[in-house]
Amino acid sequence: MMDKKVAFYTLGCKLNFSETSTIARSFQEEGFEKVEFNEYADIYVINTCSVTENADKRFKTIVKQAQKANEAAFIIGVGCYAQLKPEELAAVDGVDLVLGATEKFKITDYLHDLSKNDFGEVHSCEIQEADFYVGSYSIGDRTRAFLKVQDGCDYKCTYCTIPLARGISRSDKLENVLKNAAEISEQGIKEIVLTGVNIGDYGKGEFGNKKHEHTFLDLVKALDEVKGIERLRISSIEPNLLKNETIDFVSDSSTFVPHFHIPLQSGSNDILKLMRRRYLRELYVDRVAQIKRVMPHACIGVDVIVGFPGETDERFLETYTFLTELDISYLHVFTYSERDNTPAAEMDGVVSNKVRKKRSKMLRGLSAKKRRAFYESQLGTTHTVLFEGENKEGYIHGFTENYVKVKAPWNPELVNTLHQIQLTEIDEDGMVRFEYVKEAEAISA
């Protein structure tokens, strides 16, 4: 397999990006050369997602992209969709190999013969067998790394297929997380984003069973001590698992940033109960209030699902009003789509697709207003920006620690550097302009 080229495409979440990066390193250790997905390669690996219907459909489009670059290429599907519907993936024209939840990390073991198959070969386990933990992290393609600390989920939300695709909740050993974090910092990467399916559940399954030695707060405290990391960011965390102690610790930390992404899913308690979420809206209000009490400049992102069965006009308006009044910074809006083998797919009170789209548009409009109001509240304040590595139409972009997106004329010397800035005005594209602070020469950007 020496001198062979391999390319990767990732659909879905930060967790998938961290796992793709780890799988890519396993290929490079075997002598493969990693290339971009639009380039000629001998093997194309597509890491799939199955959270939304759209992600399923995109798989076929991406397979065609690979075939365009090399019609004789060996094409592999891995990830959540590959675990849930391996035969469906294998039937897609051009797909040669499909690997499920446990097999994807042993991918190079299946590559003895790269000749094309008439029908995709499937290796996938019963999801009960996905009970061991494989650590991973992403490096090499951005100024931040996604560090996986947990996998799987024991929650039984009625709309979600992730427990079917990823198995039970299980965690990396603390010493291994710290080792991976140290390896990332040695690469010169300035920011680490903690990721997993349900990271607030960290500690469970650390020993291959339900025994806990460490909690999420223990993890946060230990990572705060790792040398060489400028920033640590908590990705999505369930509101019932985001404890006040963690919020208070982050507020005093010099490395953990004041940015939280907390799934809500609905502002109606009736819908939250139908979803089998583990909290009611009152707890969510308490979490937001506690964050803002100790970190007034904190950025708070919210996941919300529209069009869930039983979401009447009144219940949707409950959500809309709830979010309007809540001191949050932006929304990620998901339009509910029925997934096979979930209780929600069998529920009464189905919302028409037309109404789902209308509600989604309303909440996206609200998100734009919330983000604008948050950015306006930050004008005149001083922050630290980490610049990204891409030249976008003559500009370089970056994020402050509290997730305000800023822009400046392109300068390659700024890539992956941190600078203290004062936010000055919002540009017509919604990004924020700034002035440098405490530099030899104050430059207006």
Tab-separated table of C-alpha atoms in Angstrom:
chain	number	residue	atom	x	y	z
A	1	MET	CA	0.000	0.000	0.000
A	2	MET	CA	3.035	2.293	-0.033
A	3	ASP	CA	2.704	5.332	-2.314
A	4	LYS	CA	-1.081	5.032	-2.361
A	5	LYS	CA	-3.133	8.186	-1.846
A	6	VAL	CA	-6.119	8.554	0.461
A	7	ALA	CA	-8.663	11.358	0.880
A	8	PHE	CA	-11.316	12.010	3.534
A	9	TYR	CA	-14.707	13.726	3.725
A	10	THR	CA	-16.497	14.335	7.016
A	11	LEU	CA	-20.204	14.901	7.481
A	12	GLY	CA	-21.734	15.996	10.765
A	13	CYS	CA	-20.344	16.967	14.122
A	14	LYS	CA	-17.043	17.952	15.733
A	15	LEU	CA	-16.797	14.398	17.094
A	16	ASN	CA	-16.769	13.041	13.539
A	17	PHE	CA	-13.990	15.504	12.607
A	18	SER	CA	-11.864	14.296	15.534
A	19	GLU	CA	-12.386	10.653	14.514
A	20	THR	CA	-11.677	11.288	10.820
A	21	SER	CA	-8.384	12.919	11.802
A	22	THR	CA	-7.422	9.897	13.923
A	23	ILE	CA	-8.373	7.475	11.113
A	24	ALA	CA	-6.293	9.581	8.685
A	25	ARG	CA	-3.240	9.269	10.953
A	26	SER	CA	-3.646	5.465	10.962
A	27	PHE	CA	-3.429	5.538	7.136
A	28	GLN	CA	-0.353	7.762	7.213
A	29	GLU	CA	1.329	5.362	9.656
A	30	GLU	CA	0.795	2.624	7.017
A	31	GLY	CA	2.576	4.739	4.371
A	32	PHE	CA	-0.418	6.332	2.642
A	33	GLU	CA	-0.229	9.919	1.435
A	34	LYS	CA	-3.195	12.056	2.528
A	35	VAL	CA	-4.579	14.381	-0.175
A	36	GLU	CA	-7.561	16.730	-0.508
A	37	PHE	CA	-10.906	15.142	-1.338
A	38	ASN	CA	-11.179	16.864	-4.737
A	39	GLU	CA	-7.789	15.472	-5.790
A	40	TYR	CA	-6.930	12.106	-7.341
A	41	ALA	CA	-6.721	9.376	-4.688
A	42	ASP	CA	-6.693	5.575	-4.620
A	43	ILE	CA	-9.025	5.456	-1.612
A	44	TYR	CA	-11.792	7.846	-0.525
A	45	VAL	CA	-13.149	7.565	3.029
A	46	ILE	CA	-16.495	9.228	3.809
A	47	ASN	CA	-17.352	9.615	7.503
A	48	THR	CA	-21.143	9.779	7.629
A	49	CYS	CA	-23.726	11.346	9.908
A	50	SER	CA	-27.330	10.343	10.431
A	51	VAL	CA	-28.685	13.090	12.665
A	52	THR	CA	-30.742	14.578	9.825
A	53	GLU	CA	-32.261	13.231	6.644
A	54	ASN	CA	-30.191	15.669	4.620
A	55	ALA	CA	-26.917	14.087	5.799
A	56	ASP	CA	-28.106	10.705	4.494
A	57	LYS	CA	-28.853	12.148	1.058
A	58	ARG	CA	-25.535	13.986	0.841
A	59	PHE	CA	-23.633	10.695	1.002
A	60	LYS	CA	-24.555	9.802	-2.600
A	61	THR	CA	-23.467	13.243	-3.824
A	62	ILE	CA	-20.082	12.884	-2.112
A	63	VAL	CA	-19.574	9.404	-3.597
A	64	LYS	CA	-20.108	10.944	-7.048
A	65	GLN	CA	-17.502	13.633	-6.252
A	66	ALA	CA	-14.980	10.892	-5.450
A	67	GLN	CA	-15.794	9.034	-8.668
A	68	LYS	CA	-15.308	12.238	-10.645
A	69	ALA	CA	-11.753	12.549	-9.289
A	70	ASN	CA	-10.987	8.857	-9.905
A	71	GLU	CA	-13.661	6.547	-11.327
A	72	ALA	CA	-11.624	3.480	-10.303
A	73	ALA	CA	-11.125	4.598	-6.696
A	74	PHE	CA	-11.913	2.355	-3.728
A	75	ILE	CA	-14.688	4.087	-1.751
A	76	ILE	CA	-15.358	3.441	1.947
A	77	GLY	CA	-18.289	4.572	4.113
A	78	VAL	CA	-17.878	4.759	7.899
A	79	GLY	CA	-19.654	6.527	10.776
A	80	CYS	CA	-23.175	6.744	12.169
A	81	TYR	CA	-25.117	6.144	8.953
A	82	ALA	CA	-22.807	3.217	8.187
A	83	GLN	CA	-23.742	1.639	11.538
A	84	LEU	CA	-27.491	2.315	11.246
A	85	LYS	CA	-28.023	1.386	7.589
A	86	PRO	CA	-24.938	-0.433	6.286
A	87	GLU	CA	-26.773	-2.284	3.504
A	88	GLU	CA	-28.245	0.994	2.214
A	89	LEU	CA	-24.766	2.522	1.984
A	90	ALA	CA	-23.312	-0.613	0.423
A	91	ALA	CA	-25.963	-0.458	-2.309
A	92	VAL	CA	-24.849	3.019	-3.441
A	93	ASP	CA	-23.124	2.750	-6.810
A	94	GLY	CA	-19.353	2.925	-6.403
A	95	VAL	CA	-19.166	2.065	-2.682
A	96	ASP	CA	-16.795	-0.842	-1.985
A	97	LEU	CA	-16.618	-1.135	1.805
A	98	VAL	CA	-18.856	-0.137	4.725
A	99	LEU	CA	-17.559	-0.245	8.300
A	100	GLY	CA	-19.656	0.108	11.452
A	101	ALA	CA	-19.042	1.679	14.858
A	102	THR	CA	-16.310	-0.648	16.116
A	103	GLU	CA	-14.679	-1.483	12.768
A	104	LYS	CA	-13.937	2.052	11.545
A	105	PHE	CA	-10.849	2.403	13.763
A	106	LYS	CA	-9.378	-0.805	12.271
A	107	ILE	CA	-9.993	0.387	8.723
A	108	THR	CA	-6.534	-0.406	7.342
A	109	ASP	CA	-6.989	-4.074	8.345
A	110	TYR	CA	-9.654	-4.373	5.631
A	111	LEU	CA	-7.529	-3.053	2.762
A	112	HIS	CA	-5.756	-6.150	1.465
A	113	ASP	CA	-7.357	-5.800	-1.964
A	114	LEU	CA	-8.393	-2.484	-3.538
A	115	SER	CA	-10.153	-3.962	-6.561
A	116	LYS	CA	-13.682	-2.627	-7.105
A	117	ASN	CA	-16.637	-4.643	-5.786
A	118	ASP	CA	-19.967	-5.106	-7.567
A	119	PHE	CA	-21.657	-4.557	-4.221
A	120	GLY	CA	-20.207	-2.925	-1.113
A	121	GLU	CA	-18.738	-5.294	1.478
A	122	VAL	CA	-20.193	-4.721	4.959
A	123	HIS	CA	-18.499	-5.184	8.337
A	124	SER	CA	-20.701	-3.874	11.120
A	125	CYS	CA	-21.309	-5.051	14.661
A	126	GLU	CA	-24.392	-5.257	16.829
A	127	ILE	CA	-24.357	-1.895	18.585
A	128	GLN	CA	-24.192	-3.641	21.989
A	129	GLU	CA	-20.637	-4.619	21.037
A	130	ALA	CA	-19.615	-0.936	20.820
A	131	ASP	CA	-18.666	-0.907	24.494
A	132	PHE	CA	-14.976	0.004	24.301
A	133	TYR	CA	-13.458	3.460	23.938
A	134	VAL	CA	-11.184	4.745	21.174
A	135	GLY	CA	-9.626	8.144	21.835
A	136	SER	CA	-9.188	10.625	19.006
A	137	TYR	CA	-8.412	14.228	18.187
A	138	SER	CA	-8.134	16.390	15.079
A	139	ILE	CA	-4.988	18.307	14.170
A	140	GLY	CA	-3.345	19.636	11.056
A	141	ASP	CA	-6.235	21.365	9.326
A	142	ARG	CA	-7.173	24.298	11.547
A	143	THR	CA	-6.004	26.566	14.364
A	144	ARG	CA	-8.047	24.575	16.854
A	145	ALA	CA	-8.228	20.868	17.632
A	146	PHE	CA	-11.287	18.813	18.506
A	147	LEU	CA	-10.422	16.517	21.414
A	148	LYS	CA	-12.782	13.591	21.946
A	149	VAL	CA	-13.282	12.785	25.642
A	150	GLN	CA	-16.482	10.696	25.574
A	151	ASP	CA	-18.566	8.577	23.192
A	152	GLY	CA	-22.054	7.064	23.091
A	153	CYS	CA	-25.141	8.020	25.086
A	154	ASP	CA	-27.393	6.395	27.696
A	155	TYR	CA	-30.182	8.932	27.214
A	156	LYS	CA	-33.352	7.831	25.430
A	157	CYS	CA	-34.519	11.011	23.679
A	158	THR	CA	-37.420	9.929	21.493
A	159	TYR	CA	-36.117	11.556	18.267
A	160	CYS	CA	-32.495	10.464	18.414
A	161	THR	CA	-30.646	7.608	16.696
A	162	ILE	CA	-27.230	8.300	18.230
A	163	PRO	CA	-27.482	5.572	20.927
A	164	LEU	CA	-28.292	3.133	18.073
A	165	ALA	CA	-25.337	4.413	16.036
A	166	ARG	CA	-22.721	4.868	18.768
A	167	GLY	CA	-23.736	2.652	21.684
A	168	ILE	CA	-23.578	3.218	25.427
A	169	SER	CA	-21.971	6.173	27.180
A	170	ARG	CA	-18.271	5.605	27.772
A	171	SER	CA	-15.301	7.838	28.498
A	172	ASP	CA	-11.594	8.108	27.902
A	173	LYS	CA	-9.291	7.639	30.885
A	174	LEU	CA	-8.306	10.985	32.346
A	175	GLU	CA	-4.588	10.295	31.918
A	176	ASN	CA	-5.146	9.588	28.212
A	177	VAL	CA	-7.153	12.803	27.696
A	178	LEU	CA	-4.312	14.755	29.318
A	179	LYS	CA	-1.729	12.937	27.156
A	180	ASN	CA	-3.688	13.785	23.993
A	181	ALA	CA	-4.090	17.415	25.104
A	182	ALA	CA	-0.329	17.668	25.653
A	183	GLU	CA	0.327	16.177	22.182
A	184	ILE	CA	-2.013	18.770	20.642
A	185	SER	CA	-0.287	21.657	22.432
A	186	GLU	CA	3.103	20.405	21.190
A	187	GLN	CA	1.807	20.896	17.602
A	188	GLY	CA	1.491	24.630	18.242
A	189	ILE	CA	-2.311	24.546	18.198
A	190	LYS	CA	-3.700	27.323	20.372
A	191	GLU	CA	-7.244	26.114	21.077
A	192	ILE	CA	-8.778	22.777	22.063
A	193	VAL	CA	-12.513	22.119	21.793
A	194	LEU	CA	-13.748	19.271	24.013
A	195	THR	CA	-16.112	17.008	22.146
A	196	GLY	CA	-18.182	13.857	22.550
A	197	VAL	CA	-21.775	12.698	22.224
A	198	ASN	CA	-22.695	13.678	25.795
A	199	ILE	CA	-19.570	15.200	27.328
A	200	GLY	CA	-21.234	16.202	30.594
A	201	ASP	CA	-21.579	12.452	31.251
A	202	TYR	CA	-17.769	12.199	31.295
A	203	GLY	CA	-16.429	9.581	33.704
A	204	LYS	CA	-19.037	6.935	32.976
A	205	GLY	CA	-17.494	3.897	31.360
A	206	GLU	CA	-13.952	4.993	32.146
A	207	PHE	CA	-13.200	1.388	33.139
A	208	GLY	CA	-15.450	-0.340	30.602
A	209	ASN	CA	-18.322	-0.373	33.090
A	210	LYS	CA	-20.504	2.195	34.844
A	211	LYS	CA	-17.967	2.818	37.617
A	212	HIS	CA	-16.974	6.473	37.997
A	213	GLU	CA	-13.636	7.705	39.229
A	214	HIS	CA	-13.802	11.124	37.607
A	215	THR	CA	-16.522	13.634	36.759
A	216	PHE	CA	-16.747	16.289	34.063
A	217	LEU	CA	-15.645	18.877	36.634
A	218	ASP	CA	-12.556	16.740	37.432
A	219	LEU	CA	-11.779	16.646	33.711
A	220	VAL	CA	-12.110	20.425	33.362
A	221	LYS	CA	-9.890	21.060	36.397
A	222	ALA	CA	-7.200	18.655	35.160
A	223	LEU	CA	-7.150	20.104	31.620
A	224	ASP	CA	-6.819	23.595	33.066
A	225	GLU	CA	-3.377	22.540	34.349
A	226	VAL	CA	-2.016	21.318	30.988
A	227	LYS	CA	0.885	23.510	29.927
A	228	GLY	CA	0.981	25.192	26.538
A	229	ILE	CA	-2.754	25.373	25.813
A	230	GLU	CA	-3.961	28.933	25.342
A	231	ARG	CA	-7.675	28.172	25.115
A	232	LEU	CA	-10.055	25.378	26.073
A	233	ARG	CA	-13.632	25.457	24.811
A	234	ILE	CA	-16.491	23.247	25.983
A	235	SER	CA	-18.654	22.197	23.049
A	236	SER	CA	-22.271	21.108	23.425
A	237	ILE	CA	-23.237	20.099	26.991
A	238	GLU	CA	-26.646	19.051	28.337
A	239	PRO	CA	-28.209	21.640	30.697
A	240	ASN	CA	-28.846	19.059	33.419
A	241	LEU	CA	-25.156	18.074	33.355
A	242	LEU	CA	-23.736	21.611	33.300
A	243	LYS	CA	-23.389	22.149	37.033
A	244	ASN	CA	-22.941	25.494	38.767
A	245	GLU	CA	-19.534	24.312	40.043
A	246	THR	CA	-18.343	23.903	36.446
A	247	ILE	CA	-19.730	27.317	35.442
A	248	ASP	CA	-18.011	28.939	38.432
A	249	PHE	CA	-14.708	27.186	37.670
A	250	VAL	CA	-14.776	28.331	34.029
A	251	SER	CA	-15.430	31.907	35.172
A	252	ASP	CA	-12.143	31.870	37.143
A	253	SER	CA	-10.087	29.932	34.586
A	254	SER	CA	-7.485	31.619	32.419
A	255	THR	CA	-7.754	28.917	29.709
A	256	PHE	CA	-11.422	27.860	29.597
A	257	VAL	CA	-13.302	30.459	27.571
A	258	PRO	CA	-16.700	32.048	28.371
A	259	HIS	CA	-18.625	30.222	25.649
A	260	PHE	CA	-21.236	27.531	26.230
A	261	HIS	CA	-23.397	25.656	23.753
A	262	ILE	CA	-26.382	24.181	25.597
A	263	PRO	CA	-29.076	22.133	23.794
A	264	LEU	CA	-32.621	23.233	24.669
A	265	GLN	CA	-34.592	21.542	21.842
A	266	SER	CA	-37.902	23.102	22.916
A	267	GLY	CA	-39.149	25.925	25.112
A	268	SER	CA	-42.381	24.019	25.797
A	269	ASN	CA	-42.359	21.708	28.824
A	270	ASP	CA	-45.016	19.551	27.120
A	271	ILE	CA	-42.713	18.969	24.147
A	272	LEU	CA	-39.661	18.416	26.391
A	273	LYS	CA	-41.617	15.619	28.103
A	274	LEU	CA	-42.588	14.069	24.751
A	275	MET	CA	-38.911	14.251	23.753
A	276	ARG	CA	-37.938	12.589	27.080
A	277	ARG	CA	-35.428	15.306	27.796
A	278	ARG	CA	-34.034	15.240	31.346
A	279	TYR	CA	-34.957	18.771	32.389
A	280	LEU	CA	-37.690	21.357	32.062
A	281	ARG	CA	-37.367	24.926	30.808
A	282	GLU	CA	-37.074	26.291	34.350
A	283	LEU	CA	-33.716	24.529	34.813
A	284	TYR	CA	-32.519	25.993	31.523
A	285	VAL	CA	-33.384	29.510	32.733
A	286	ASP	CA	-31.343	28.851	35.897
A	287	ARG	CA	-28.273	27.722	33.895
A	288	VAL	CA	-28.342	30.790	31.637
A	289	ALA	CA	-28.814	33.092	34.642
A	290	GLN	CA	-25.866	31.519	36.493
A	291	ILE	CA	-23.565	31.876	33.452
A	292	LYS	CA	-24.504	35.526	32.956
A	293	ARG	CA	-24.185	36.217	36.692
A	294	VAL	CA	-20.524	35.179	36.823
A	295	MET	CA	-19.578	35.878	33.159
A	296	PRO	CA	-21.688	38.780	31.810
A	297	HIS	CA	-19.793	38.716	28.476
A	298	ALA	CA	-20.297	34.959	27.971
A	299	CYS	CA	-21.613	33.693	24.652
A	300	ILE	CA	-24.424	31.127	24.941
A	301	GLY	CA	-25.499	29.061	21.931
A	302	VAL	CA	-28.707	27.024	21.870
A	303	ASP	CA	-29.844	23.964	19.883
A	304	VAL	CA	-33.569	23.910	19.121
A	305	ILE	CA	-35.736	21.486	17.109
A	306	VAL	CA	-38.832	22.706	15.274
A	307	GLY	CA	-41.752	20.617	14.017
A	308	PHE	CA	-41.560	17.809	16.580
A	309	PRO	CA	-44.798	15.736	16.726
A	310	GLY	CA	-47.329	17.480	18.976
A	311	GLU	CA	-45.772	20.937	18.447
A	312	THR	CA	-48.985	22.912	18.000
A	313	ASP	CA	-48.951	26.607	17.096
A	314	GLU	CA	-49.322	27.405	20.809
A	315	ARG	CA	-46.386	25.197	21.820
A	316	PHE	CA	-44.191	26.646	19.071
A	317	LEU	CA	-45.040	30.171	20.240
A	318	GLU	CA	-44.063	29.099	23.769
A	319	THR	CA	-40.620	28.223	22.383
A	320	TYR	CA	-40.363	31.410	20.318
A	321	THR	CA	-41.349	33.645	23.251
A	322	PHE	CA	-39.104	31.728	25.654
A	323	LEU	CA	-36.068	32.185	23.382
A	324	THR	CA	-36.910	35.829	22.677
A	325	GLU	CA	-36.812	36.640	26.397
A	326	LEU	CA	-33.748	34.505	27.197
A	327	ASP	CA	-30.300	36.180	27.384
A	328	ILE	CA	-28.668	33.979	24.739
A	329	SER	CA	-26.375	34.741	21.781
A	330	TYR	CA	-27.384	32.539	18.824
A	331	LEU	CA	-29.421	29.474	17.841
A	332	HIS	CA	-28.682	26.309	15.900
A	333	VAL	CA	-32.088	25.449	14.434
A	334	PHE	CA	-32.849	21.860	13.380
A	335	THR	CA	-35.974	20.951	11.459
A	336	TYR	CA	-37.343	17.699	12.891
A	337	SER	CA	-37.066	14.725	10.522
A	338	GLU	CA	-38.443	11.260	11.221
A	339	ARG	CA	-35.769	8.653	11.880
A	340	ASP	CA	-36.376	4.904	11.677
A	341	ASN	CA	-36.568	2.967	14.961
A	342	THR	CA	-37.278	6.026	17.118
A	343	PRO	CA	-40.445	6.449	19.258
A	344	ALA	CA	-41.049	9.959	17.845
A	345	ALA	CA	-41.534	8.531	14.341
A	346	GLU	CA	-44.651	6.725	15.612
A	347	MET	CA	-46.142	9.684	17.506
A	348	ASP	CA	-49.391	11.467	16.681
A	349	GLY	CA	-49.613	15.180	15.968
A	350	VAL	CA	-47.342	15.165	12.910
A	351	VAL	CA	-46.433	18.694	11.792
A	352	SER	CA	-46.545	19.315	8.024
A	353	ASN	CA	-43.265	19.973	6.224
A	354	LYS	CA	-44.558	23.383	5.132
A	355	VAL	CA	-45.147	24.410	8.770
A	356	ARG	CA	-41.777	22.957	9.850
A	357	LYS	CA	-40.005	25.112	7.246
A	358	LYS	CA	-41.933	28.231	8.266
A	359	ARG	CA	-41.078	27.745	11.963
A	360	SER	CA	-37.447	27.037	11.116
A	361	LYS	CA	-37.265	30.289	9.139
A	362	MET	CA	-38.786	32.223	12.068
A	363	LEU	CA	-36.223	30.865	14.526
A	364	ARG	CA	-33.330	31.468	12.133
A	365	GLY	CA	-34.484	35.071	11.898
A	366	LEU	CA	-34.564	35.252	15.695
A	367	SER	CA	-31.042	33.796	15.813
A	368	ALA	CA	-29.758	36.559	13.513
A	369	LYS	CA	-31.317	39.190	15.799
A	370	LYS	CA	-29.853	37.529	18.910
A	371	ARG	CA	-26.359	37.342	17.393
A	372	ARG	CA	-26.546	40.988	16.288
A	373	ALA	CA	-27.681	42.102	19.744
A	374	PHE	CA	-24.881	40.085	21.377
A	375	TYR	CA	-22.261	41.570	19.036
A	376	GLU	CA	-23.594	45.088	19.701
A	377	SER	CA	-23.325	44.485	23.455
A	378	GLN	CA	-19.620	43.666	22.974
A	379	LEU	CA	-18.657	46.834	21.052
A	380	GLY	CA	-16.112	48.877	22.982
A	381	THR	CA	-14.959	45.864	25.020
A	382	THR	CA	-11.487	44.322	24.918
A	383	HIS	CA	-10.927	40.679	24.006
A	384	THR	CA	-8.330	38.267	22.664
A	385	VAL	CA	-8.737	37.036	19.091
A	386	LEU	CA	-7.315	33.836	17.590
A	387	PHE	CA	-6.920	34.205	13.826
A	388	GLU	CA	-7.848	31.370	11.444
A	389	GLY	CA	-5.738	30.124	8.547
A	390	GLU	CA	-7.847	30.871	5.494
A	391	ASN	CA	-7.805	33.820	3.093
A	392	LYS	CA	-11.486	34.555	2.484
A	393	GLU	CA	-11.886	37.138	-0.285
A	394	GLY	CA	-8.949	39.178	0.960
A	395	TYR	CA	-9.811	38.945	4.664
A	396	ILE	CA	-8.631	36.919	7.623
A	397	HIS	CA	-11.220	35.913	10.201
A	398	GLY	CA	-10.901	35.039	13.854
A	399	PHE	CA	-12.897	34.429	16.999
A	400	THR	CA	-12.663	36.156	20.342
A	401	GLU	CA	-12.685	33.965	23.428
A	402	ASN	CA	-16.429	34.650	23.756
A	403	TYR	CA	-17.047	33.660	20.139
A	404	VAL	CA	-17.454	37.008	18.402
A	405	LYS	CA	-16.383	36.607	14.760
A	406	VAL	CA	-14.029	39.363	13.609
A	407	LYS	CA	-12.350	40.237	10.309
A	408	ALA	CA	-9.265	42.123	9.106
A	409	PRO	CA	-7.439	42.507	5.771
A	410	TRP	CA	-5.576	39.303	4.925
A	411	ASN	CA	-2.143	39.007	6.495
A	412	PRO	CA	-0.544	35.527	6.537
A	413	GLU	CA	1.603	36.494	9.545
A	414	LEU	CA	-1.561	36.660	11.668
A	415	VAL	CA	-2.517	32.993	11.077
A	416	ASN	CA	-2.761	31.032	14.359
A	417	THR	CA	-1.724	34.034	16.464
A	418	LEU	CA	-3.465	35.634	19.433
A	419	HIS	CA	-3.919	39.403	19.755
A	420	GLN	CA	-5.625	41.688	22.216
A	421	ILE	CA	-8.229	43.811	20.435
A	422	GLN	CA	-11.026	46.265	21.086
A	423	LEU	CA	-14.243	45.670	19.136
A	424	THR	CA	-15.303	48.823	17.296
A	425	GLU	CA	-18.095	48.275	14.763
A	426	ILE	CA	-20.214	45.652	13.029
A	427	ASP	CA	-19.517	45.337	9.307
A	428	GLU	CA	-22.253	45.001	6.685
A	429	ASP	CA	-21.631	41.232	6.505
A	430	GLY	CA	-22.300	40.907	10.241
A	431	MET	CA	-18.683	40.427	11.310
A	432	VAL	CA	-16.958	42.800	13.706
A	433	ARG	CA	-14.121	45.233	13.021
A	434	PHE	CA	-11.581	46.071	15.714
A	435	GLU	CA	-8.497	47.968	16.773
A	436	TYR	CA	-5.395	46.333	18.181
A	437	VAL	CA	-4.578	46.997	21.821
A	438	LYS	CA	-1.170	47.038	23.495
A	439	GLU	CA	0.811	46.568	20.289
A	440	ALA	CA	3.754	48.613	19.135
A	441	GLU	CA	1.513	50.236	16.562
A	442	ALA	CA	-2.244	50.418	16.952
A	443	ILE	CA	-3.659	49.331	13.605
A	444	SER	CA	-7.257	49.927	12.684
A	445	ALA	CA	-8.740	46.852	11.038
